[in-house]
mmCIF file of C-alpha atoms in Angstrom:
data_model
loop_
_atom_site.group_PDB
_atom_site.id
_atom_site.type_symbol
_atom_site.label_atom_id
_atom_site.label_comp_id
_atom_site.label_asym_id
_atom_site.label_seq_id
_atom_site.Cartn_x
_atom_site.Cartn_y
_atom_site.Cartn_z
ATOM 1 C CA GLN A 1 3.041 21.186 5.655
ATOM 2 C CA ARG A 2 -0.448 20.948 6.993
ATOM 3 C CA ARG A 3 -1.248 24.371 6.417
ATOM 4 C CA TRP A 4 0.485 24.644 2.865
ATOM 5 C CA PHE A 5 -1.251 21.492 1.360
ATOM 6 C CA LYS A 6 -4.597 19.910 1.727
ATOM 7 C CA HIS A 7 -4.883 17.013 4.052
ATOM 8 C CA ASP A 8 -7.847 14.167 4.569
ATOM 9 C CA LEU A 9 -9.335 13.466 7.923
ATOM 10 C CA ASN A 10 -6.680 11.021 8.905
ATOM 11 C CA GLY A 11 -3.976 13.741 8.401
ATOM 12 C CA ARG A 12 -2.571 12.605 5.064
ATOM 13 C CA PRO A 13 -2.027 14.837 2.386
ATOM 14 C CA LEU A 14 -4.242 15.060 -0.510
ATOM 15 C CA ARG A 15 -2.934 14.323 -4.121
ATOM 16 C CA ASP A 16 -4.261 15.127 -7.476
ATOM 17 C CA GLU A 17 -4.146 12.731 -10.510
ATOM 18 C CA CYS A 18 -0.217 12.809 -10.652
ATOM 19 C CA SER A 19 0.346 12.047 -7.045
ATOM 20 C CA ARG A 20 1.107 15.827 -6.516
ATOM 21 C CA PHE A 21 0.329 17.340 -3.262
ATOM 22 C CA ILE A 22 -2.577 19.705 -3.480
ATOM 23 C CA PRO A 23 -1.782 23.396 -2.470
ATOM 24 C CA SER A 24 -4.003 24.863 0.112
ATOM 25 C CA ARG A 25 -5.323 28.699 -0.030
ATOM 26 C CA GLU A 26 -2.365 29.295 2.509
ATOM 27 C CA ASN A 27 0.391 28.017 0.351
ATOM 28 C CA PRO A 28 2.639 31.149 -0.233
ATOM 29 C CA LEU A 29 4.202 28.984 -3.407
ATOM 30 C CA PRO A 30 1.871 26.765 -4.967
ATOM 31 C CA ALA A 31 4.007 26.610 -8.057
ATOM 32 C CA LEU A 32 6.207 24.489 -6.050
ATOM 33 C CA ASN A 33 5.195 21.028 -5.131
ATOM 34 C CA PRO A 34 7.311 18.417 -3.863
ATOM 35 C CA PHE A 35 6.172 16.105 -6.460
ATOM 36 C CA ASP A 36 6.887 17.840 -9.881
ATOM 37 C CA LYS A 37 10.134 18.759 -10.519
ATOM 38 C CA LEU A 38 9.199 20.464 -13.855
ATOM 39 C CA TRP A 39 7.097 22.847 -11.888
ATOM 40 C CA GLU A 40 9.791 23.456 -9.779
ATOM 41 C CA ARG A 41 12.312 24.022 -12.407
ATOM 42 C CA THR A 42 9.985 26.227 -14.326
ATOM 43 C CA TYR A 43 9.638 28.331 -11.291
ATOM 44 C CA MET A 44 13.515 28.559 -10.451
ATOM 45 C CA GLU A 45 14.290 29.629 -13.865
ATOM 46 C CA GLY A 46 11.564 32.416 -13.521
ATOM 47 C CA LEU A 47 14.121 33.190 -10.801
ATOM 48 C CA GLY A 48 16.954 33.279 -13.014
ATOM 49 C CA ALA A 49 18.712 30.284 -10.904
ATOM 50 C CA PRO A 50 20.946 27.918 -13.206
ATOM 51 C CA GLN A 51 19.620 24.655 -14.363
ATOM 52 C CA PRO A 52 20.699 21.601 -15.957
ATOM 53 C CA ARG A 53 20.136 21.746 -19.924
ATOM 54 C CA LEU A 54 16.761 19.858 -20.125
ATOM 55 C CA PHE A 55 17.174 17.737 -23.449
ATOM 56 C CA ALA A 56 13.441 15.971 -23.428
ATOM 57 C CA CYS A 57 10.642 15.553 -21.108
ATOM 58 C CA ILE A 58 8.845 11.960 -21.866
ATOM 59 C CA THR A 59 5.677 10.774 -20.621
ATOM 60 C CA LYS A 60 5.935 6.935 -21.378
ATOM 61 C CA PRO A 61 9.278 5.156 -20.607
ATOM 62 C CA ASP A 62 9.243 3.556 -23.767
ATOM 63 C CA GLU A 63 9.743 7.148 -25.667
ATOM 64 C CA LEU A 64 13.454 6.748 -24.326
ATOM 65 C CA LEU A 65 14.003 4.042 -26.902
ATOM 66 C CA THR A 66 13.669 6.148 -29.674
ATOM 67 C CA LEU A 67 15.046 9.346 -28.109
ATOM 68 C CA ALA A 68 18.130 7.811 -27.020
ATOM 69 C CA PRO A 69 20.583 7.717 -29.954
ATOM 70 C CA THR A 70 20.094 11.427 -30.257
ATOM 71 C CA LEU A 71 21.214 12.264 -26.577
ATOM 72 C CA PRO A 72 24.409 13.281 -25.748
ATOM 73 C CA SER A 73 27.211 10.529 -24.398
ATOM 74 C CA SER A 74 26.148 12.211 -20.559
ATOM 75 C CA TRP A 75 22.696 12.544 -19.273
ATOM 76 C CA VAL A 76 20.332 11.843 -16.413
ATOM 77 C CA LEU A 77 16.560 10.667 -16.314
ATOM 78 C CA LYS A 78 14.466 11.196 -13.432
ATOM 79 C CA PRO A 79 10.953 11.139 -12.541
ATOM 80 C CA VAL A 80 9.096 14.292 -12.330
ATOM 81 C CA GLY A 81 8.056 13.335 -8.792
ATOM 82 C CA ALA A 82 9.844 10.691 -6.564
ATOM 83 C CA ALA A 83 12.349 10.691 -4.022
ATOM 84 C CA TYR A 84 15.227 8.230 -2.640
ATOM 85 C CA SER A 85 16.704 8.289 -6.154
ATOM 86 C CA ASP A 86 13.696 6.146 -7.479
ATOM 87 C CA GLY A 87 13.461 5.883 -11.586
ATOM 88 C CA VAL A 88 16.477 7.878 -11.364
ATOM 89 C CA PHE A 89 19.335 6.671 -14.101
ATOM 90 C CA ILE A 90 22.873 8.684 -14.599
ATOM 91 C CA ILE A 91 24.742 7.907 -17.953
ATOM 92 C CA ARG A 92 28.071 9.217 -17.936
ATOM 93 C CA ASP A 93 30.237 9.098 -21.341
ATOM 94 C CA GLY A 94 27.897 6.321 -22.799
ATOM 95 C CA ILE A 95 28.472 4.321 -19.410
ATOM 96 C CA ASP A 96 25.411 3.497 -16.871
ATOM 97 C CA CYS A 97 26.737 4.858 -13.318
ATOM 98 C CA THR A 98 23.468 4.489 -11.801
ATOM 99 C CA PRO A 99 24.311 3.763 -8.145
ATOM 100 C CA SER A 100 22.904 0.205 -7.115
ATOM 101 C CA GLU A 101 20.392 -0.618 -4.398
ATOM 102 C CA ARG A 102 23.686 -0.942 -1.982
ATOM 103 C CA GLY A 103 24.605 2.699 -2.556
ATOM 104 C CA GLU A 104 27.960 1.952 -4.601
ATOM 105 C CA GLY A 105 27.570 5.312 -6.584
ATOM 106 C CA SER A 106 29.113 6.871 -3.492
ATOM 107 C CA VAL A 107 32.662 6.134 -5.534
ATOM 108 C CA ALA A 108 32.599 7.626 -9.266
ATOM 109 C CA ARG A 109 31.864 4.548 -11.604
ATOM 110 C CA SER A 110 32.320 1.803 -9.035
ATOM 111 C CA CYS A 111 29.098 0.369 -10.300
ATOM 112 C CA SER A 112 29.392 1.197 -14.019
ATOM 113 C CA ARG A 113 27.667 -1.401 -16.741
ATOM 114 C CA ALA A 114 27.322 -1.236 -20.100
ATOM 115 C CA LEU A 115 24.167 1.142 -21.302
ATOM 116 C CA ASP A 116 21.408 -1.128 -21.673
ATOM 117 C CA VAL A 117 18.400 1.338 -22.749
ATOM 118 C CA PRO A 118 15.869 -1.485 -22.958
ATOM 119 C CA ALA A 119 16.390 -2.748 -19.639
ATOM 120 C CA ILE A 120 16.194 1.055 -18.440
ATOM 121 C CA VAL A 121 12.860 0.980 -19.780
ATOM 122 C CA MET A 122 11.465 -2.078 -18.440
ATOM 123 C CA GLN A 123 12.717 -0.802 -14.931
ATOM 124 C CA LEU A 124 10.917 2.445 -15.533
ATOM 125 C CA ASN A 125 7.379 0.718 -16.659
ATOM 126 C CA ALA A 126 7.902 -1.363 -13.744
ATOM 127 C CA LEU A 127 8.028 1.617 -11.539
ATOM 128 C CA VAL A 128 5.147 3.062 -13.249
ATOM 129 C CA SER A 129 2.703 0.093 -12.867
ATOM 130 C CA GLN A 130 3.470 0.144 -9.273
ATOM 131 C CA GLY A 131 2.946 3.690 -8.768
ATOM 132 C CA GLY A 132 6.069 3.984 -6.386
ATOM 133 C CA ARG A 133 7.048 1.358 -4.240
ATOM 134 C CA GLN A 134 6.867 -0.189 -0.794
ATOM 135 C CA ALA A 135 9.359 1.222 2.036
ATOM 136 C CA SER A 136 10.036 1.238 5.644
ATOM 137 C CA VAL A 137 9.465 4.706 6.872
ATOM 138 C CA LEU A 138 9.798 5.781 10.471
ATOM 139 C CA GLY A 139 9.725 1.878 11.204
ATOM 140 C CA THR A 140 6.149 1.310 9.384
ATOM 141 C CA THR A 141 6.256 -0.310 6.169
ATOM 142 C CA ARG A 142 4.001 1.774 3.658
ATOM 143 C CA ASN A 143 3.265 2.552 -0.388
ATOM 144 C CA LEU A 144 5.498 5.647 -1.367
ATOM 145 C CA ASP A 145 3.135 7.212 -4.204
ATOM 146 C CA TRP A 146 5.195 8.776 -6.784
ATOM 147 C CA ASN A 147 4.342 11.535 -9.447
ATOM 148 C CA LEU A 148 5.204 9.212 -12.675
ATOM 149 C CA SER A 149 3.324 11.304 -15.083
ATOM 150 C CA ALA A 150 6.278 12.256 -17.011
ATOM 151 C CA PHE A 151 10.493 11.837 -16.899
ATOM 152 C CA LEU A 152 12.966 14.565 -17.206
ATOM 153 C CA ILE A 153 15.954 13.878 -19.277
ATOM 154 C CA GLU A 154 18.565 16.598 -18.221
ATOM 155 C CA GLU A 155 22.454 17.267 -18.954
ATOM 156 C CA LEU A 156 24.757 15.639 -16.131
ATOM 157 C CA VAL A 157 26.436 17.664 -13.807
ATOM 158 C CA VAL A 158 29.503 16.191 -12.427
ATOM 159 C CA CYS A 159 30.822 17.077 -8.965
ATOM 160 C CA GLU A 160 34.001 19.232 -8.669
ATOM 161 C CA SER A 161 35.209 15.675 -6.891
ATOM 162 C CA GLY A 162 34.381 14.050 -9.991
ATOM 163 C CA MET A 163 31.856 11.751 -8.621
ATOM 164 C CA THR A 164 28.950 10.439 -10.184
ATOM 165 C CA PRO A 165 26.430 11.167 -8.704
ATOM 166 C CA PRO A 166 27.477 14.579 -7.543
ATOM 167 C CA ILE A 167 27.273 14.988 -3.789
ATOM 168 C CA ASP A 168 23.942 16.220 -2.714
ATOM 169 C CA TYR A 169 23.706 19.420 -0.501
ATOM 170 C CA ARG A 170 20.613 20.159 1.149
ATOM 171 C CA CYS A 171 19.696 23.300 2.943
ATOM 172 C CA TYR A 172 17.083 22.970 5.540
ATOM 173 C CA VAL A 173 15.319 26.566 5.485
ATOM 174 C CA ILE A 174 12.144 27.925 7.360
ATOM 175 C CA GLY A 175 11.077 31.437 6.268
ATOM 176 C CA GLU A 176 14.703 33.295 6.014
ATOM 177 C CA LYS A 177 16.008 31.214 8.883
ATOM 178 C CA LEU A 178 18.500 28.408 7.859
ATOM 179 C CA LEU A 179 18.357 25.396 10.050
ATOM 180 C CA TRP A 180 20.901 23.129 8.872
ATOM 181 C CA VAL A 181 22.637 21.862 5.660
ATOM 182 C CA GLY A 182 23.400 18.232 4.881
#
């Protein structure tokens, strides 16, 4: 990471105005940025990799108020640059299936509640005003700064098991070597 992205004198990655890491000259994939899912989506589409259908990309959470009635009954909203499911909302068949902070989303629809678009907008606006959130990372509390410059609204992909959210497989690779799957 230190070779592929610019860092300050204290070893922290430098970020642009949208909190994306700034690629170094040595970065072989400058179009891939861990804090911009829209850039990554465009890159993957260029490779021919299938992607969930993109219904909209909004820059302000309030835009969802006007857009929501035009969306299909199932969709996902996510920031272009966050992690740990911060700012992610999962709507399935008109029901909000977003997991609670207790992780209830591991069982399909266990945390379902009526869709409340104004409440979602309020939560997103709070996240945007904070720029991220405080979190305990490796034993220290620090601010997680996210890229909240835009939000993607995509087709909901349902796992073969029927789970919402789908099971998330992560493949950890260095070069052409697969290290492990999580």
